[in-house]
């Protein structure tokens, strides 16, 4: 078993706000997105398709950490809960924090799993969606 | 809507109408642009190989999108996706079809809403489940 790569600094970031992001739900954003995923459902001209939260709004391979991490990153998946629809014209704010670290030996060697939570609210402050995502760093 | 799915239409074991997606390098580039995910493992084969991967790979988040499209196509305008948990177990490569499939695991009424728990997954040409998921949706009654 390789030594843990979770440092005191990393532990200090648990449950603290890591960053926040804001998305204005505009026509072009919706159109580019549905074209990229090739989903021509006409509903998505007005309503935010729920997979936008799992695709664009999730960080996937983009996560930036405020501390040193193993250099390579894979998106391990996640879970999403949806509380209400988001629509064209809404502004969505996502607040992210790290909620857990796990470590495991696997085919890619020593793997660090970082579990992050994002809560999405609209411009009225109403909870729209909640996400827990796992990054695999190795 | 004539093609709306209703709670009464399904049972435990009902198959979700499959959705077959054909990700191409072009789609991965479009998705990279739309999602601002410019991780080179999705378009630079040399970088992907150097990272120990079999070649450029399909974004896990694009597969998430495919799985949710499977569900939103199936539940129709009046259905709602409530919850989904997706695991990325295997990698998918562009130019290989990804079959999105699923079945109904359980149906129940709770606080006046019609809930349906489903298992859904992406499947490669070898029949391997590369992204298994569990999802909960609600459906209208007739």
Short mmCIF file of C-alpha atoms in Angstrom, two decimals:
data_model
loop_
_atom_site.label_atom_id
_atom_site.label_comp_id
_atom_site.label_asym_id
_atom_site.label_seq_id
_atom_site.Cartn_x
_atom_site.Cartn_y
_atom_site.Cartn_z
CA UNK A 1 0.00 0.00 0.00
CA UNK A 2 1.42 3.34 -1.06
CA UNK A 3 1.32 6.15 1.50
CA UNK A 4 -1.68 8.44 1.57
CA UNK A 5 -1.39 11.49 -0.66
CA UNK A 6 -4.04 13.39 1.32
CA UNK A 7 -2.22 16.27 3.04
CA UNK A 8 -3.31 18.40 6.00
CA UNK A 9 -3.84 21.26 3.54
CA UNK A 10 -6.23 19.10 1.52
CA UNK A 11 -8.10 18.07 4.67
CA UNK A 12 -8.44 21.75 5.54
CA UNK A 13 -10.47 22.29 2.35
CA UNK A 14 -13.15 19.75 3.31
CA UNK A 15 -16.66 21.30 3.37
CA UNK A 16 -15.33 24.80 2.58
CA UNK A 17 -16.47 26.70 -0.49
CA UNK A 18 -13.99 25.79 -3.24
CA UNK A 19 -15.41 28.07 -5.90
CA UNK A 20 -18.69 29.29 -7.36
CA UNK A 21 -19.77 29.57 -10.96
CA UNK A 22 -22.61 31.37 -12.65
CA UNK A 23 -24.39 30.54 -15.90
CA UNK A 24 -26.90 32.80 -17.65
CA UNK A 25 -29.24 30.50 -19.53
CA UNK A 26 -29.19 32.06 -22.97
CA UNK A 27 -30.49 30.84 -26.32
CA UNK A 28 -27.03 30.36 -27.81
CA UNK A 29 -25.81 28.37 -24.81
CA UNK A 30 -28.82 26.03 -25.09
CA UNK A 31 -28.49 25.69 -28.88
CA UNK A 32 -24.74 24.96 -28.84
CA UNK A 33 -25.26 22.42 -26.13
CA UNK A 34 -28.09 20.45 -27.75
CA UNK A 35 -26.23 20.50 -31.07
CA UNK A 36 -23.14 19.07 -29.39
CA UNK A 37 -25.03 16.23 -27.72
CA UNK A 38 -27.28 15.74 -30.78
CA UNK A 39 -30.59 15.88 -28.94
CA UNK A 40 -33.19 17.65 -31.11
CA UNK A 41 -36.05 17.60 -28.58
CA UNK A 42 -37.86 20.97 -29.14
CA UNK A 43 -38.42 21.31 -25.38
CA UNK A 44 -34.80 22.31 -24.97
CA UNK A 45 -35.39 25.62 -26.73
CA UNK A 46 -37.02 26.91 -23.52
CA UNK A 47 -36.14 24.43 -20.80
CA UNK A 48 -32.68 23.48 -19.60
CA UNK A 49 -32.22 19.78 -20.38
CA UNK A 50 -31.28 18.04 -17.13
CA UNK A 51 -28.20 16.59 -18.75
CA UNK A 52 -26.75 20.09 -18.97
CA UNK A 53 -26.09 19.71 -15.24
CA UNK A 54 -24.31 16.42 -15.80
CA UNK A 55 -22.41 17.67 -18.84
CA UNK A 56 -21.62 21.37 -19.13
CA UNK A 57 -22.25 22.43 -15.55
CA UNK A 58 -20.31 19.51 -14.11
CA UNK A 59 -16.59 20.07 -14.15
CA UNK A 60 -15.59 16.65 -15.47
CA UNK A 61 -11.92 16.86 -16.38
CA UNK A 62 -11.72 20.59 -15.71
CA UNK A 63 -11.43 20.66 -11.96
CA UNK A 64 -8.86 23.05 -10.57
CA UNK A 65 -7.72 22.36 -7.03
CA UNK A 66 -6.10 24.94 -4.76
CA UNK A 67 -3.45 22.35 -3.78
CA UNK A 68 -1.02 19.93 -5.41
CA UNK A 69 -2.65 16.74 -6.71
CA UNK A 70 -1.52 13.71 -8.72
CA UNK A 71 -1.18 14.99 -12.31
CA UNK A 72 -3.66 12.87 -14.23
CA UNK A 73 -7.41 13.09 -13.83
CA UNK A 74 -10.37 10.96 -14.87
CA UNK A 75 -14.04 11.78 -14.33
CA UNK A 76 -15.40 8.97 -12.14
CA UNK A 77 -19.06 9.91 -12.51
CA UNK A 78 -21.50 11.30 -10.01
CA UNK A 79 -25.05 11.66 -8.82
CA UNK A 80 -27.52 14.43 -9.46
CA UNK A 81 -30.84 15.34 -7.83
CA UNK A 82 -33.23 17.69 -9.58
CA UNK A 83 -35.67 19.81 -7.61
CA UNK A 84 -37.19 22.02 -10.28
CA UNK A 85 -36.76 22.93 -13.93
CA UNK A 86 -34.46 25.70 -15.05
CA UNK A 87 -35.51 27.78 -18.06
CA UNK A 88 -34.28 30.22 -20.65
CA UNK A 89 -33.57 33.54 -18.92
CA UNK A 90 -32.64 32.00 -15.56
CA UNK A 91 -29.30 32.61 -13.90
CA UNK A 92 -27.89 29.55 -12.19
CA UNK A 93 -25.24 29.69 -9.50
CA UNK A 94 -23.28 26.61 -8.49
CA UNK A 95 -21.38 26.52 -5.20
CA UNK A 96 -18.76 23.80 -4.99
CA UNK A 97 -17.00 22.16 -2.10
CA UNK A 98 -14.99 19.00 -1.47
CA UNK A 99 -16.85 16.62 0.82
CA UNK A 100 -14.65 13.51 0.89
CA UNK A 101 -11.32 11.95 -0.14
CA UNK A 102 -10.88 8.21 -0.76
CA UNK A 103 -7.79 6.28 -1.89
CA UNK A 104 -7.45 2.95 -3.64
CA UNK A 105 -4.90 0.86 -5.55
CA UNK A 106 -6.09 0.05 -9.06
CA UNK A 107 -5.00 -0.61 -12.60
CA UNK A 108 -3.79 2.99 -12.89
CA UNK A 109 -1.70 2.66 -9.69
CA UNK A 110 -2.45 4.66 -6.57
CA UNK A 111 -5.74 6.46 -7.17
CA UNK A 112 -7.11 9.40 -5.20
CA UNK A 113 -10.88 9.86 -5.37
CA UNK A 114 -12.05 13.39 -4.64
CA UNK A 115 -15.79 13.76 -4.06
CA UNK A 116 -17.17 17.25 -4.66
CA UNK A 117 -20.65 18.63 -4.04
CA UNK A 118 -22.23 21.37 -6.11
CA UNK A 119 -25.52 23.01 -5.18
CA UNK A 120 -27.28 24.92 -7.95
CA UNK A 121 -29.70 27.72 -7.18
CA UNK A 122 -31.58 30.06 -9.51
CA UNK A 123 -31.80 33.87 -9.38
CA UNK A 124 -34.56 33.59 -6.76
CA UNK A 125 -32.27 31.57 -4.50
CA UNK A 126 -34.32 28.40 -5.04
CA UNK A 127 -32.48 25.07 -5.05
CA UNK A 128 -32.59 23.65 -8.59
CA UNK A 129 -30.15 20.74 -8.46
CA UNK A 130 -27.56 19.10 -6.26
CA UNK A 131 -24.60 17.08 -7.52
CA UNK A 132 -21.93 14.85 -6.01
CA UNK A 133 -19.09 14.18 -8.47
CA UNK A 134 -16.03 11.97 -8.20
CA UNK A 135 -12.67 12.79 -9.75
CA UNK A 136 -10.03 10.07 -9.99
CA UNK A 137 -6.51 11.50 -9.72
CA UNK A 138 -3.48 9.30 -10.39
CA UNK B 1 -49.05 14.63 -26.63
CA UNK B 2 -49.79 11.33 -28.29
CA UNK B 3 -46.44 9.78 -27.44
CA UNK B 4 -46.57 10.67 -23.73
CA UNK B 5 -45.63 7.73 -21.51
CA UNK B 6 -47.96 7.16 -18.54
CA UNK B 7 -47.42 5.47 -15.19
CA UNK B 8 -50.01 2.84 -16.15
CA UNK B 9 -48.03 1.93 -19.30
CA UNK B 10 -45.07 0.46 -17.47
CA UNK B 11 -44.36 -2.42 -15.10
CA UNK B 12 -41.30 -3.71 -13.27
CA UNK B 13 -39.08 -5.15 -15.99
CA UNK B 14 -40.39 -2.88 -18.76
CA UNK B 15 -37.60 -2.13 -21.21
CA UNK B 16 -36.78 1.52 -21.85
CA UNK B 17 -36.76 2.27 -25.59
CA UNK B 18 -33.01 2.06 -26.42
CA UNK B 19 -31.12 5.03 -27.84
CA UNK B 20 -28.07 4.41 -30.02
CA UNK B 21 -25.52 7.21 -30.25
CA UNK B 22 -22.62 7.40 -32.69
CA UNK B 23 -19.96 9.66 -31.18
CA UNK B 24 -17.46 10.91 -33.75
CA UNK B 25 -14.23 12.90 -33.25
CA UNK B 26 -16.25 15.89 -34.54
CA UNK B 27 -18.86 15.42 -31.83
CA UNK B 28 -16.17 15.24 -29.16
CA UNK B 29 -14.73 18.52 -30.43
CA UNK B 30 -18.19 20.14 -30.45
CA UNK B 31 -18.81 18.87 -26.95
CA UNK B 32 -15.38 20.11 -25.84
CA UNK B 33 -16.33 23.55 -27.16
CA UNK B 34 -19.82 23.57 -25.66
CA UNK B 35 -18.61 22.32 -22.29
CA UNK B 36 -15.26 24.16 -22.35
CA UNK B 37 -13.63 20.84 -21.47
CA UNK B 38 -10.38 21.01 -23.41
CA UNK B 39 -8.72 18.05 -21.74
CA UNK B 40 -6.57 16.77 -24.66
CA UNK B 41 -7.35 13.10 -23.91
CA UNK B 42 -10.58 13.71 -25.87
CA UNK B 43 -8.93 14.96 -29.09
CA UNK B 44 -5.14 14.42 -28.95
CA UNK B 45 -4.32 10.76 -29.51
CA UNK B 46 -0.62 11.14 -28.59
CA UNK B 47 -1.49 12.74 -25.27
CA UNK B 48 -4.15 10.09 -24.59
CA UNK B 49 -1.69 7.26 -25.33
CA UNK B 50 0.97 8.92 -23.15
CA UNK B 51 -1.59 8.97 -20.30
CA UNK B 52 -1.95 5.20 -20.61
CA UNK B 53 -5.30 5.35 -22.41
CA UNK B 54 -6.19 3.24 -25.48
CA UNK B 55 -6.63 6.36 -27.63
CA UNK B 56 -8.82 9.44 -27.43
CA UNK B 57 -11.86 8.66 -25.31
CA UNK B 58 -15.43 9.88 -25.20
CA UNK B 59 -16.05 12.44 -22.43
CA UNK B 60 -17.67 10.76 -19.43
CA UNK B 61 -19.95 13.79 -19.28
CA UNK B 62 -21.08 13.23 -22.86
CA UNK B 63 -22.09 9.70 -21.88
CA UNK B 64 -23.97 11.24 -18.94
CA UNK B 65 -25.80 13.38 -21.48
CA UNK B 66 -26.64 10.34 -23.63
CA UNK B 67 -28.04 8.42 -20.64
CA UNK B 68 -30.25 11.32 -19.63
CA UNK B 69 -31.44 11.75 -23.23
CA UNK B 70 -32.46 8.08 -23.12
CA UNK B 71 -34.64 8.95 -20.12
CA UNK B 72 -36.00 12.33 -21.27
CA UNK B 73 -36.93 10.82 -24.67
CA UNK B 74 -38.72 7.99 -22.89
CA UNK B 75 -40.61 9.92 -20.16
CA UNK B 76 -41.86 12.63 -22.54
CA UNK B 77 -42.76 16.24 -21.80
CA UNK B 78 -44.79 15.45 -18.68
CA UNK B 79 -42.24 13.15 -17.08
CA UNK B 80 -39.54 14.52 -14.76
CA UNK B 81 -36.08 13.23 -14.04
CA UNK B 82 -35.65 13.38 -10.27
CA UNK B 83 -32.35 11.67 -9.66
CA UNK B 84 -29.55 9.86 -11.46
CA UNK B 85 -26.30 8.31 -10.24
CA UNK B 86 -23.79 7.40 -12.94
CA UNK B 87 -20.54 5.45 -12.62
CA UNK B 88 -17.86 5.68 -15.26
CA UNK B 89 -16.57 2.10 -15.33
CA UNK B 90 -15.18 1.73 -18.81
CA UNK B 91 -13.91 3.96 -21.54
CA UNK B 92 -15.66 4.43 -24.86
CA UNK B 93 -13.85 5.36 -28.04
CA UNK B 94 -15.11 7.65 -30.80
CA UNK B 95 -16.28 5.94 -34.01
CA UNK B 96 -17.81 3.11 -31.96
CA UNK B 97 -21.55 3.15 -31.29
CA UNK B 98 -22.78 3.56 -27.72
CA UNK B 99 -26.08 1.86 -26.95
CA UNK B 100 -28.05 3.45 -24.11
CA UNK B 101 -30.43 0.95 -22.54
CA UNK B 102 -32.46 0.45 -19.41
CA UNK B 103 -35.22 -1.31 -17.54
CA UNK B 104 -37.80 -0.39 -14.92
CA UNK B 105 -36.84 -1.73 -11.49
CA UNK B 106 -39.71 -0.48 -9.35
CA UNK B 107 -42.81 1.72 -9.56
CA UNK B 108 -44.53 3.32 -6.56
CA UNK B 109 -46.68 6.26 -5.50
CA UNK B 110 -45.35 8.60 -2.83
CA UNK B 111 -46.92 11.88 -1.66
CA UNK B 112 -49.21 11.85 -4.68
CA UNK B 113 -46.40 11.45 -7.24
CA UNK B 114 -45.78 8.44 -9.50
CA UNK B 115 -42.18 7.37 -9.07
CA UNK B 116 -40.29 4.94 -11.30
CA UNK B 117 -36.84 3.62 -10.41
CA UNK B 118 -34.79 2.47 -13.39
CA UNK B 119 -31.46 0.92 -14.17
CA UNK B 120 -29.85 2.46 -17.24
CA UNK B 121 -26.44 2.01 -18.80
CA UNK B 122 -24.25 2.65 -21.81
CA UNK B 123 -23.10 -0.46 -23.61
CA UNK B 124 -20.24 -0.86 -26.08
CA UNK B 125 -20.15 -3.18 -29.11
CA UNK B 126 -18.83 -6.04 -26.94
CA UNK B 127 -21.92 -5.76 -24.73
CA UNK B 128 -19.91 -4.32 -21.82
CA UNK B 129 -21.65 -1.77 -19.60
CA UNK B 130 -19.28 1.21 -19.59
CA UNK B 131 -21.46 3.59 -17.58
CA UNK B 132 -24.07 1.92 -15.37
CA UNK B 133 -26.53 4.21 -13.64
CA UNK B 134 -29.61 4.22 -11.46
CA UNK B 135 -32.30 6.81 -12.03
CA UNK B 136 -35.64 7.90 -10.58
CA UNK B 137 -38.25 9.60 -12.73
CA UNK B 138 -41.87 10.63 -12.22
CA UNK B 139 -44.63 9.99 -14.76
CA UNK B 140 -48.16 11.35 -15.16
CA UNK B 141 -51.25 9.15 -14.69
CA UNK B 142 -53.80 8.62 -17.44
#
